[in-house]
Amino acid sequence: MKILIKNATIVDDNSTWHLQVVDVLLENGKIKKIDKKLSKTGTTIDGTNCYLSIGWYDMRALFGEPGLEYKETLDTGLEAAKAGGFTGISLFPNTEPVLQTKNDIAFVKNQTSRALTEVHPIAAVTKDCKGEDFSEMNDLKKAGAVAFSDGYKTIEHEDILMRTLMYLQKFDGILIHKPENKRLNMFGQMHEGPVSTSLGMKGLPAMAETITVLRDLELLKYAGGNLHLTAMSSADSIDLIRKAKKAGLGVTCDVSSYQTSFVDQDLTGFETNLKVSPPFREKKDKKAIIKGLKDGTIDVLTSGHVPHDEESKNLEFDLADAGIIGLQTVASNVVELMQDVGIEKLIAALTSNPRNILKLDIPTIEVGSEVNLTLLDPLEKWELNAGTNKSASKNSPYWNKTIQGKVKFVARKQQYYID
Amino acid sequence: MQELSQKHLLGIKDLTADDIHLIFETADSFKEVINRPIKKVPSLRDITIANVFFENSTRTKLSFELAEKRLSADIINFSSSNSSVKKGETLLDTVNNILAMKVDMVVMRHASPGAPHFLSKHIDANIVNAGDGTHEHPTQALLDTFSIREKLGDVQGKKVLIVGDILHSRVALSNIFALQKLGAEVKVCGPKTLLPKYIETLGVQVELDLKKALNWCDVANVLRIQLERQQIKYFPSLREYSLFYGVNKALLDGLDKEIVVMHPGPINRGVELNSDVADSDHAIILDQVENGVAIRMAVLYLLAGKGAG
């Protein structure tokens, strides 16, 4: 099987072809040739104005299998991941049951072994993600857990977080933690500020995130180890992480790509598809996220994919569940950010940075290397709707809206997907 | 005939000052009607209104029912103290079941902020928000401002103080919007823990000392302490609250001027308001109740004029 990608701009700073416009020939799962002009052969894909990078990696997605298959199965989730341009993905453990035993990890790996998108399960730190008793982290690592996290559940007790950071050091493991102070956020529905005040809604103060980031950084300073703070949303948190990195702490962080696309003012119509955790905050927070991506404080862009069935979303705002399906719309967020952040930084945040943090091999775009590629068309306009959506859920603020930016081609080894 | 700019009354936020003046003028005529020997007019004959209350209510429900009856509307009532979801039926299903019986308007009270907005996206009937959680209670704010206008001649330029639990109060929020649209100055007073942190971004002033605040105002609207809507401890005790934020006669006697005292009811006598004030000439609490019927008649009448669809 031969595939020829014509006229694409390579974005891969490990490649000798970085930022050059070239033709790339793929054959039998390998990159066969790269050159300024290759003669037509096999299936040809026009890459004019498109960016060809190593395959995108999503460091934070949540599917519903096992237990919540009506929200997302592994199959439907992986279809969405493929169409969104991801050749690798790490899955949060918040399923039912939680991913916390060797069998759970093996189940996910076996079910997904044939997919184009390579799946790396993240195992729970504590049993049922309750923040109390540890899971058998060493054994889970051996079974294939790529990292450890209680996912969307914050570890409330300082001692548990501290000991996790210590315990994981035996195998240089990484703790992924979502910082949130539950007490300060109690009954909160959206970002606390002028908008929540005028809507009479109980707020989620940015400080509830920041105060936990501060706590986590102090614990990291004491315990050592690797801490990845996930789903950042507040300007002050990003400042704290910037300073901690300067001071040499082993901390990294990510944001959901849609976090750069909305602010709290978009919620005045009580739109439940904009209910997300952490919530959309103010313009200053959005600016801080963009700055953080630009200066490298924020290492990783994630899809923040959280699927919900219609019954969890089509109801009163305070009763609706928080979450957005993000896998297929990361491309359009990337396009929105291109001018402010630059394509190279964005691609790194979607490819090499998450793999570095998770200590995974990083593919390259060189002749002879194994195929692991994503081709982004930044100009294509399309609509996310029942015809184009691959997820089992449709809880997206982009639903039935025209957006710009789409993944045109994605391939790993012998498998490929052409849009 | 003049018309409202809105098809629903979801909140004061959506109304223009002209809308509010139109509602007032219409309420003036209805107030005259309900003081006649024959209090009923045929304006809403053939209109069916469903009063759908997912939260306990006595006076608002009575007031709406009476307004509907005075207008000759047909009425059906649905009450459930639980949110409908707990029974396994969604809000949308409940309301659609009622609408299938050919109902033209829905008056709804619900514990979730934005519940009537959600409904308005899915159904054709006119919706009147009779209170949505801690968000808005538009007819209460209309009757409050109507009562100020009646007592003081105009709302424009008046200084209005809202005292008490602003954080959990839909009455406060709707009153703030209505008073500002009508050109009044608004100040809020209460323990800092019961004032939303960002309340000043709405253009209102904050005063923590009740006596200072009362000395500033022309009208004090004293809110009920909403113990049932407080999920966390906000102040040490009702005793301490009434000592520092309770309005009593001694306090009013010590002011430099006479002020008007309002309360949306039901009063916790001896907590936020003492009987020596509630039953005095300062208070216009029972006028508020009477005006409530006229205001609700006006709102229903004007919305019916807009039609559904």
mmCIF file of C-alpha atoms in Angstrom, chain A residues 62-76 91-92 94-97 99 104 107-108 111-112:
data_model
loop_
_atom_site.group_PDB
_atom_site.id
_atom_site.type_symbol
_atom_site.label_atom_id
_atom_site.label_comp_id
_atom_site.label_asym_id
_atom_site.label_seq_id
_atom_site.Cartn_x
_atom_site.Cartn_y
_atom_site.Cartn_z
ATOM 1 C CA LEU A 62 -12.260 9.885 29.281
ATOM 2 C CA PHE A 63 -14.336 7.131 27.687
ATOM 3 C CA GLY A 64 -17.203 5.200 29.245
ATOM 4 C CA GLU A 65 -16.062 1.594 28.994
ATOM 5 C CA PRO A 66 -16.325 -0.300 31.248
ATOM 6 C CA GLY A 67 -19.618 0.640 32.881
ATOM 7 C CA LEU A 68 -20.723 3.794 31.124
ATOM 8 C CA GLU A 69 -20.906 2.470 27.564
ATOM 9 C CA TYR A 70 -23.974 4.615 26.863
ATOM 10 C CA LYS A 71 -21.681 7.642 27.043
ATOM 11 C CA GLU A 72 -18.756 6.233 25.058
ATOM 12 C CA THR A 73 -17.374 2.801 24.271
ATOM 13 C CA LEU A 74 -13.707 2.194 23.600
ATOM 14 C CA ASP A 75 -14.633 1.701 19.935
ATOM 15 C CA THR A 76 -16.601 4.924 19.482
ATOM 16 C CA LEU A 91 -7.330 7.400 29.157
ATOM 17 C CA PHE A 92 -8.475 8.656 32.524
ATOM 18 C CA ASN A 94 -12.935 7.346 35.925
ATOM 19 C CA THR A 95 -14.985 4.479 34.518
ATOM 20 C CA GLU A 96 -17.241 2.120 36.477
ATOM 21 C CA PRO A 97 -15.426 0.258 37.866
ATOM 22 C CA LEU A 99 -9.298 1.371 36.207
ATOM 23 C CA ASP A 104 -8.738 -3.457 34.222
ATOM 24 C CA PHE A 107 -9.019 -5.257 29.457
ATOM 25 C CA VAL A 108 -8.504 -1.791 28.012
ATOM 26 C CA GLN A 111 -9.901 -4.290 23.576
ATOM 27 C CA THR A 112 -7.942 -1.566 21.835
#
